mmCIF file of C-alpha atoms and ligand atoms in Angstrom:
data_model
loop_
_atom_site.group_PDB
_atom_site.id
_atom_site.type_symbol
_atom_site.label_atom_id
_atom_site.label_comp_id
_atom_site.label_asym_id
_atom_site.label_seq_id
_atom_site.Cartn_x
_atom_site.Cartn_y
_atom_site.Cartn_z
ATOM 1 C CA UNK A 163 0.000 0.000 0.000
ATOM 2 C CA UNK A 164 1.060 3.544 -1.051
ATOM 3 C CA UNK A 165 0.613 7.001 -0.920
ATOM 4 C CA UNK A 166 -0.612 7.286 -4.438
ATOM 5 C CA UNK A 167 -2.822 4.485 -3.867
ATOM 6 C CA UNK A 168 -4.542 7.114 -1.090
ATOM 7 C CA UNK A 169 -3.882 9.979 -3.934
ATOM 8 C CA UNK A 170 -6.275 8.043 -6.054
ATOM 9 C CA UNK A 171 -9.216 7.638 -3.030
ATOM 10 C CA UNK A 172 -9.447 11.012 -2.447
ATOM 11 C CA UNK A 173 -9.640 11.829 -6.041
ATOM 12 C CA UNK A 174 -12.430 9.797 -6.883
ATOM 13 C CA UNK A 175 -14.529 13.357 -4.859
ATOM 14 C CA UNK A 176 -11.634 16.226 -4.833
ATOM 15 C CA UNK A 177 -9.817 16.133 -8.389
ATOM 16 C CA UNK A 178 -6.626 17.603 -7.265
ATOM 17 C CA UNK A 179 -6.841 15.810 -3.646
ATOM 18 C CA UNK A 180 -3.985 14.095 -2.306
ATOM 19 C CA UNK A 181 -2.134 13.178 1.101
ATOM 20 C CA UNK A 182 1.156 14.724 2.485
ATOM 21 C CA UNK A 183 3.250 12.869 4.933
ATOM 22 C CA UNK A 184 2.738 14.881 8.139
ATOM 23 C CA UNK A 185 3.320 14.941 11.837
ATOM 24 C CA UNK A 186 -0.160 15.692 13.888
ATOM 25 C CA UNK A 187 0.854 18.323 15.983
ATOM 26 C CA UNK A 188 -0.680 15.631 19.058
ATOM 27 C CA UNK A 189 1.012 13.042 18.472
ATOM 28 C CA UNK A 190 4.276 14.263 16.662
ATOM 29 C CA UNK A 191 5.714 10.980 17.025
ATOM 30 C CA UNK A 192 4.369 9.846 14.122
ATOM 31 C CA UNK A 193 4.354 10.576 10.242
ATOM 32 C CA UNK A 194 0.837 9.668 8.725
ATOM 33 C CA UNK A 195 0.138 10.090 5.105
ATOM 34 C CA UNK A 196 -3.244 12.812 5.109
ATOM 35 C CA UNK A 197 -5.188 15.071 3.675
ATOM 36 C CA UNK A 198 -2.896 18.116 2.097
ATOM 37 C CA UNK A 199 -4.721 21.333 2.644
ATOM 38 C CA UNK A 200 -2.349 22.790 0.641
ATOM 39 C CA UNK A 201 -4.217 21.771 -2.549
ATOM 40 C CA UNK A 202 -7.548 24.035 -1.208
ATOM 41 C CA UNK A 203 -6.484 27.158 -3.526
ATOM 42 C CA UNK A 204 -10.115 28.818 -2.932
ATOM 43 C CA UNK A 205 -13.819 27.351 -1.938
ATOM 44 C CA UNK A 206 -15.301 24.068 -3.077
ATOM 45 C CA UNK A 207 -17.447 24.169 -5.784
ATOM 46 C CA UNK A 208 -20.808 22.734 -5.090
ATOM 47 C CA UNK A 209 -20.447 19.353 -6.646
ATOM 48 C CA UNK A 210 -17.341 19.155 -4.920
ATOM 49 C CA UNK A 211 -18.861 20.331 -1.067
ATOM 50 C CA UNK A 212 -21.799 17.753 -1.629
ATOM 51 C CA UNK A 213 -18.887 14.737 -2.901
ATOM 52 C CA UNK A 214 -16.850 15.237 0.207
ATOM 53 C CA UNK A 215 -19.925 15.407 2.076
ATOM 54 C CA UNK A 216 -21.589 11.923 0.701
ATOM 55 C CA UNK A 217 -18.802 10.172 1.331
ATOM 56 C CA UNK A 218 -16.419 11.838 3.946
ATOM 57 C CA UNK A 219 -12.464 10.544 3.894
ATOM 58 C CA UNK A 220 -12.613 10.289 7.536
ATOM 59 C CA UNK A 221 -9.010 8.707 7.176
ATOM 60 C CA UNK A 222 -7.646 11.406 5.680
ATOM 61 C CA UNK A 223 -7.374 13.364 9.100
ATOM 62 C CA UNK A 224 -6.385 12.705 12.778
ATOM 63 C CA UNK A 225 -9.218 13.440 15.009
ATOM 64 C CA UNK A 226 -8.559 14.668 17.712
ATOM 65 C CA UNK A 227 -9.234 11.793 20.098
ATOM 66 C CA UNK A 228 -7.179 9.509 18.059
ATOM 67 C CA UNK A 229 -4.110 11.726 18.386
ATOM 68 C CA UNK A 230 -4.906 12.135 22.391
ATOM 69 C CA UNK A 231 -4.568 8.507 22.622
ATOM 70 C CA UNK A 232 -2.392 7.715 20.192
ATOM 71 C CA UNK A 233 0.250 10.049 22.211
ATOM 72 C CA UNK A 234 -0.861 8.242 25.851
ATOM 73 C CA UNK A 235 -0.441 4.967 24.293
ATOM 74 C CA UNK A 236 3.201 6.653 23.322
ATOM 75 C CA UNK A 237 4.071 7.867 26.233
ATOM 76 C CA UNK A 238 2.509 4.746 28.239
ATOM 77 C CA UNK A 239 3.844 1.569 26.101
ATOM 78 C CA UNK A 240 3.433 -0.995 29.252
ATOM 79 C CA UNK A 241 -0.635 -0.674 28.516
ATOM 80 C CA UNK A 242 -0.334 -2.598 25.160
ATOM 81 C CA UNK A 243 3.106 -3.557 24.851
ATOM 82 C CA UNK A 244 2.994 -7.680 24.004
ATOM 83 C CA UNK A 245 -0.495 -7.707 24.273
ATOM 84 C CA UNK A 246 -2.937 -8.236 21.185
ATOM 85 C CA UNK A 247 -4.919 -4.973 20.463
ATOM 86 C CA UNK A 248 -7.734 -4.225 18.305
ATOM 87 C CA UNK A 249 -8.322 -1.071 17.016
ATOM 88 C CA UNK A 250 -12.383 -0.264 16.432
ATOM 89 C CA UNK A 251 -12.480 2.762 13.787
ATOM 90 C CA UNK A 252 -8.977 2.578 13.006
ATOM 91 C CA UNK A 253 -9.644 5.456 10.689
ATOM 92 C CA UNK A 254 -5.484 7.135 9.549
ATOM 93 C CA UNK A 255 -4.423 3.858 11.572
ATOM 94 C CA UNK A 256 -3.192 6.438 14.170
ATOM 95 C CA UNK A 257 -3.910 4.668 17.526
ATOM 96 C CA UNK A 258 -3.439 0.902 16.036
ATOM 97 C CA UNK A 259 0.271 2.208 14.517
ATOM 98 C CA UNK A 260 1.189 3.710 17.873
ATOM 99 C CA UNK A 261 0.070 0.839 19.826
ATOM 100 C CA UNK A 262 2.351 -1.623 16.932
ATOM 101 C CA UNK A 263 5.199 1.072 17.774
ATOM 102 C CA UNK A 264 4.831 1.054 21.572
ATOM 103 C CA UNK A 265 5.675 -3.090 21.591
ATOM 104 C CA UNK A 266 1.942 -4.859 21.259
ATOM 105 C CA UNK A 267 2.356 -8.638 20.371
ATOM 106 C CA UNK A 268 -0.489 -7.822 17.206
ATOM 107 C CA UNK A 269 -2.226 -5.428 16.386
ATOM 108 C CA UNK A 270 -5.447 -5.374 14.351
ATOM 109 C CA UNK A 271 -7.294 -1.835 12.879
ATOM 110 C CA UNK A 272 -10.872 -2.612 12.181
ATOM 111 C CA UNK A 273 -13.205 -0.370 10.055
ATOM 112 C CA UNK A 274 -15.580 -0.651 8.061
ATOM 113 C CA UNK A 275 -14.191 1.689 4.996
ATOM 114 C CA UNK A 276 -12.150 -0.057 3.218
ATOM 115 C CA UNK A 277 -9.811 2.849 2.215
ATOM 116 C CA UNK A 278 -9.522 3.533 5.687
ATOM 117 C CA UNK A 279 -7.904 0.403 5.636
ATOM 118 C CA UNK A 280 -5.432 1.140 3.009
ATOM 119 C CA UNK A 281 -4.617 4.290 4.922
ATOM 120 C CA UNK A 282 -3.578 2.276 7.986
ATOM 121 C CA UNK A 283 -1.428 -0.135 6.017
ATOM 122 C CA UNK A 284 0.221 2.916 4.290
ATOM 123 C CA UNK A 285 0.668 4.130 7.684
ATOM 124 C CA UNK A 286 1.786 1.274 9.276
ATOM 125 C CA UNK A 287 4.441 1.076 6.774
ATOM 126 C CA UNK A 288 5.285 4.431 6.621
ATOM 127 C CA UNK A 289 5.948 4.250 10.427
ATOM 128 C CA UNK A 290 8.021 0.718 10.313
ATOM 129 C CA UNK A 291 5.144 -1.141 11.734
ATOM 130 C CA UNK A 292 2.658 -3.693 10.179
ATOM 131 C CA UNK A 293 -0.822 -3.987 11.332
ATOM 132 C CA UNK A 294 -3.524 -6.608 10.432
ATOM 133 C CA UNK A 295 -6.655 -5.590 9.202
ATOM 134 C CA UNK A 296 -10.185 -6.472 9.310
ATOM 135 C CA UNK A 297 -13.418 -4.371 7.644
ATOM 136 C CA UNK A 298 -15.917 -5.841 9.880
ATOM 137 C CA UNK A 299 -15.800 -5.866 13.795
ATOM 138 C CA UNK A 300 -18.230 -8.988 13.614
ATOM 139 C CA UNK A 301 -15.766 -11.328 11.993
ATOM 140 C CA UNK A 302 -12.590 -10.264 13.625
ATOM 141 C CA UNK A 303 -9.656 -12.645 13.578
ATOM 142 C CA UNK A 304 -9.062 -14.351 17.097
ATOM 143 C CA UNK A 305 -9.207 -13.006 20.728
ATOM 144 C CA UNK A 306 -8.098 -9.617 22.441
ATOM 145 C CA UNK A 307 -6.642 -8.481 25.374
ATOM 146 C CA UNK A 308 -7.074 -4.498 24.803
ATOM 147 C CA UNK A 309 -9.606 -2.961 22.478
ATOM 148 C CA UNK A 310 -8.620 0.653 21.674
ATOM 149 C CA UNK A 311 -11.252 3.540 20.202
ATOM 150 C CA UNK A 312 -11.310 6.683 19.118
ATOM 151 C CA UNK A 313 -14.006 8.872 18.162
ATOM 152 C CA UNK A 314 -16.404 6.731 17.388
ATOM 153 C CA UNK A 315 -19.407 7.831 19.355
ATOM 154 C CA UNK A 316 -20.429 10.878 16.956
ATOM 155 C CA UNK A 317 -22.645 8.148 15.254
ATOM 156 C CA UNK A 318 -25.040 7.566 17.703
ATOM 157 C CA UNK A 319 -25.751 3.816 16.478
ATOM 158 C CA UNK A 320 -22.018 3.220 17.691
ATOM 159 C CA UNK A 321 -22.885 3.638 21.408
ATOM 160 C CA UNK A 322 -24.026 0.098 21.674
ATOM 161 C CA UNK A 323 -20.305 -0.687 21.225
ATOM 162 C CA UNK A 324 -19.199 0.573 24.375
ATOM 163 C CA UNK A 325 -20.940 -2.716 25.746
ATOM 164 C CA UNK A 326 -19.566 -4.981 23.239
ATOM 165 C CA UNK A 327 -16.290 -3.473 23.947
ATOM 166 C CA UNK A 328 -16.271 -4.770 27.530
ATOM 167 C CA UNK A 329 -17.582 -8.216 25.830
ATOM 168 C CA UNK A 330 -14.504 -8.629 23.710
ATOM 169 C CA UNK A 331 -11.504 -7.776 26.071
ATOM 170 C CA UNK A 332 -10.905 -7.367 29.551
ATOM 171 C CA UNK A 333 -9.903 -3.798 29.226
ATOM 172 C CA UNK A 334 -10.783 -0.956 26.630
ATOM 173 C CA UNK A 335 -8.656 2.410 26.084
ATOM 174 C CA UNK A 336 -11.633 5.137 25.326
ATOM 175 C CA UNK A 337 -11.225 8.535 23.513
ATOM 176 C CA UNK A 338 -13.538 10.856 22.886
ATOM 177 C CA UNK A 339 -14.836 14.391 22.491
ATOM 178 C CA UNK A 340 -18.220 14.109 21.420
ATOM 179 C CA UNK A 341 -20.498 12.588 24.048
ATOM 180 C CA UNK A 342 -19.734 14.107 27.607
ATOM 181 C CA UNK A 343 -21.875 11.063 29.397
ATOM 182 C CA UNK A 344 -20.911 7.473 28.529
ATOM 183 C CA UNK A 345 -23.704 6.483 30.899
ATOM 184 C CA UNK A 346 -21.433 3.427 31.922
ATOM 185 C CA UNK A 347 -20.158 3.233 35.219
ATOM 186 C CA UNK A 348 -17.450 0.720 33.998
ATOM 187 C CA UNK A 349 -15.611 3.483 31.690
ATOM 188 C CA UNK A 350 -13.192 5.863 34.515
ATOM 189 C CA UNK A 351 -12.156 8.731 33.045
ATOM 190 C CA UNK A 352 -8.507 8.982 33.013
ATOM 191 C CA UNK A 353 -8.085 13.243 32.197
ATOM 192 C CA UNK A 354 -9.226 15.561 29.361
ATOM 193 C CA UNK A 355 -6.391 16.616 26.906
ATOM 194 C CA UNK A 356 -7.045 19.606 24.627
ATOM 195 C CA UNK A 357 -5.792 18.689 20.770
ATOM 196 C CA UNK A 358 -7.822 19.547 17.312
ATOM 197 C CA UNK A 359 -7.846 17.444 14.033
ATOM 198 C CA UNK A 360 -4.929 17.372 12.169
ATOM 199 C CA UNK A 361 -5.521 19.128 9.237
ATOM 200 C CA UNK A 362 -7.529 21.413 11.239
ATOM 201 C CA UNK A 363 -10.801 21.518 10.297
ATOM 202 C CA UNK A 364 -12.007 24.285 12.793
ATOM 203 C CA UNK A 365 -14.090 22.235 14.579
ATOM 204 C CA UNK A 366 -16.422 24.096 17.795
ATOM 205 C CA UNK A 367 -14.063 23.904 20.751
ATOM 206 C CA UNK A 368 -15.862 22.061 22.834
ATOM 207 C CA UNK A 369 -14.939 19.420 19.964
ATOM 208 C CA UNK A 370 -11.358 19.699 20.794
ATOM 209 C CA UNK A 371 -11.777 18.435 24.793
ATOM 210 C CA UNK A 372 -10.900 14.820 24.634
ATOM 211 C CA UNK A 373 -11.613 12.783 27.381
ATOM 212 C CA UNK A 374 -10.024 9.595 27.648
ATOM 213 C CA UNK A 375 -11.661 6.600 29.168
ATOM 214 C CA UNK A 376 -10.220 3.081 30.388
ATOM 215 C CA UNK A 377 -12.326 -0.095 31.673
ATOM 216 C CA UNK A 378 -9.782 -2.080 33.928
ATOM 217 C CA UNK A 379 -6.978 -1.574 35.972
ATOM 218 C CA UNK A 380 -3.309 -0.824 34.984
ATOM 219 C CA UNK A 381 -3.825 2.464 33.092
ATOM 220 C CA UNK A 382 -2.085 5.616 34.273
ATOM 221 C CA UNK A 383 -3.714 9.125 34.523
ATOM 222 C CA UNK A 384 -3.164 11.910 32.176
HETATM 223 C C1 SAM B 822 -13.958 10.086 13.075
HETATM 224 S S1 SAM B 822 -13.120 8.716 12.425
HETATM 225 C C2 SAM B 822 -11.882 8.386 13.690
HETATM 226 C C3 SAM B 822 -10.672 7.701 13.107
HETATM 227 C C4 SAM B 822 -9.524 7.460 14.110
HETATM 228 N N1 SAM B 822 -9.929 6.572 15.182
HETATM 229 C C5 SAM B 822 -9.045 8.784 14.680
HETATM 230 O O1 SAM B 822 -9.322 9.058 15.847
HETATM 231 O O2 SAM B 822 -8.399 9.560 13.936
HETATM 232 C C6 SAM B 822 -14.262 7.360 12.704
HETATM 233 C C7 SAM B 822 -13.885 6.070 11.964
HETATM 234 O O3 SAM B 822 -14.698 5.018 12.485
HETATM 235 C C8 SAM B 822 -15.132 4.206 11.414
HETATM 236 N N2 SAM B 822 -16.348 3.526 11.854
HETATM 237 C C9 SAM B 822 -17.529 4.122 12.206
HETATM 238 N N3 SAM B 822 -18.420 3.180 12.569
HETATM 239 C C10 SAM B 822 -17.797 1.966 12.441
HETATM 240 C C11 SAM B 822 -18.201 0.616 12.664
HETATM 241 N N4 SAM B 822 -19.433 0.306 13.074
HETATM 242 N N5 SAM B 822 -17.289 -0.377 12.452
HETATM 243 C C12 SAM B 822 -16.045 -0.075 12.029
HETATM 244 N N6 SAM B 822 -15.609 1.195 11.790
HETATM 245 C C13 SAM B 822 -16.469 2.196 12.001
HETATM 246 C C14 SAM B 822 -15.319 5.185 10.257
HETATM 247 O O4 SAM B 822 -15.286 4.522 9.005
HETATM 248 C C15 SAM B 822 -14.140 6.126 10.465
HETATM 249 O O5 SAM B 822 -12.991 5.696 9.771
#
C-alpha cells in the first residue's frame, strides 16, 4: 500500500486531492500520510462540497481523540506492549500504529471503509510497523486483550459498542470528544487533553476536549 494508492481515493470526490506525509501536531511521534490542505487554492465548488460530504475521507485526518490517545499509548507503552490490540475505527491507523510502535504482540485496525484500511497499512508502513486488518468488527480474527477507540461515538448507532467493547476484552482504552456522558459506570475517566484534528478543520471547541476513558486496571492518569 502507497501514498498514491490514497492519492487516487481522495480523487475519486476532490480532483486535485492528495495526502502529504505529516506529523499531527498531538502526536508528533508519528508521520501519517493525510489530507494536504495545501491543494484548497479557494472554496469548493458545489459538486465538490456535496462529494466530500456523501462520502467523507474520515481517514484522511487525525481526530482529535485519536491523536490524544495515540500520544498516551506513546508515552505509556506498558498498557499494550505484548499484548494483542484491536483497534475499532482505526480510521489514519493512528492509535493501532502507535500501539504496533509502543511493543503490542499484534495489532489489528478494524473499520468498516475499506480505504480507511489502506490508509492504515500505508501508515503502518510508513511508520516501520505492520498492522492486520479487518473491515468488519463482527468477523474479527481471534481473541483480544485491549480494544482501543477513538471517536467513534459521533454516530449515535455506535454507542451500543461501548458494551460490546467490555464483551470482547478485559480492558478498553476510550477517547472521545463528542459525548460528555458514557452512561457506563465501567468506563473511569482517566483526564481531558485539549488537541484539534490534524488538518484542522475548525471544529467548535468544545470538539477539541478529549476525554479519555479506560475499563480495567493498569492504566495511568493523564
Ligand atoms: C472520526 S473517524 C476516527 C478515526 C480514528 N480513530 C481517529 O481518531 O483519527 C471514525 C472512523 O470510524 C469508522 N467507523 C464508524 N463506525 C464503524 C463501525 N461500526 N465499524 C467499524 N468502523 C467504524 C469510520 O469509518 C471512520 O474511519
Amino acid at each position: 500500500m502507497n501514498a498514491e494508492r490514497l492519492n487516487q481515493h481522495l480523487r475519486r470526490t476532490l480532483p486535485h486531492g492528495r495526502v502529504a506525509l505529516t506529523h499531527p501536531a498531538g502526536c508528533p511521534e508519528l508521520g501519517l500520510y493525510l489530507f494536504d490542505p495545501d491543494v484548497l487554492e479557494g472554496p469548493l465548488t458545489h459538486e465538490q462540497a456535496q462529494a466530500v460530504v456523501a462520502e467523507p475521507a474520515y481517514w484522511s485526518f487525525c481526530w482529535a481523540s485519536g491523536q490524544v490517545l495515540a500520544h498516551y499509548i506513546l508515552t505509556h507503552p506498558e498498557v499494550v506492549a505484548g499484548r494483542r490490540v484491536i483497534d475499532f475505527g482505526s480510521g489514519s491507523g493512528i492509535v493501532a500504529v502507535a500501539a504496533a510502535k509502543a511493543g503490542a504482540a499484534e495489532v489489528v485496525a478494524c473499520d468498516l471503509d475499506a480505504q480507511a484500511l489502506d490508509a492504515a497499512s500505508a501508515n503502518a508502513a510508513a511508520n516501520g510497523v505492520s498492522v492486520n486488518l479487518c473491515s468488519d468488527w463482527f468477523q474479527r480474527p481471534g481473541e483480544f486483550d485491549l480494544v482501543t477507540a477513538a471517536d467513534v461515538l459521533y454516530d449515535p448507532e455506535n454507542r451500543v459498542f461501548l458494551e460490546a467493547f467490555c464483551q470482547v476484552a478485559p480492558q478498553v482504552l476510550l477517547a472521545d470528544s463528542r459525548v460528555k456522558d458514557l452512561g457506563d459506570a465501567r468506563y473511569r475517566r482517566l483526564g481531558v487533553r485539549s488537541c484539534s484534528t490534524w488538518p484542522d478543520l475548525n471544529e467548535f471547541e468544545e470538539f477539541n476536549q478529549v476525554r479519555l476513558y479506560a475499563v480495567g486496571e493498569g492504566f495511568p492518569a493523564v
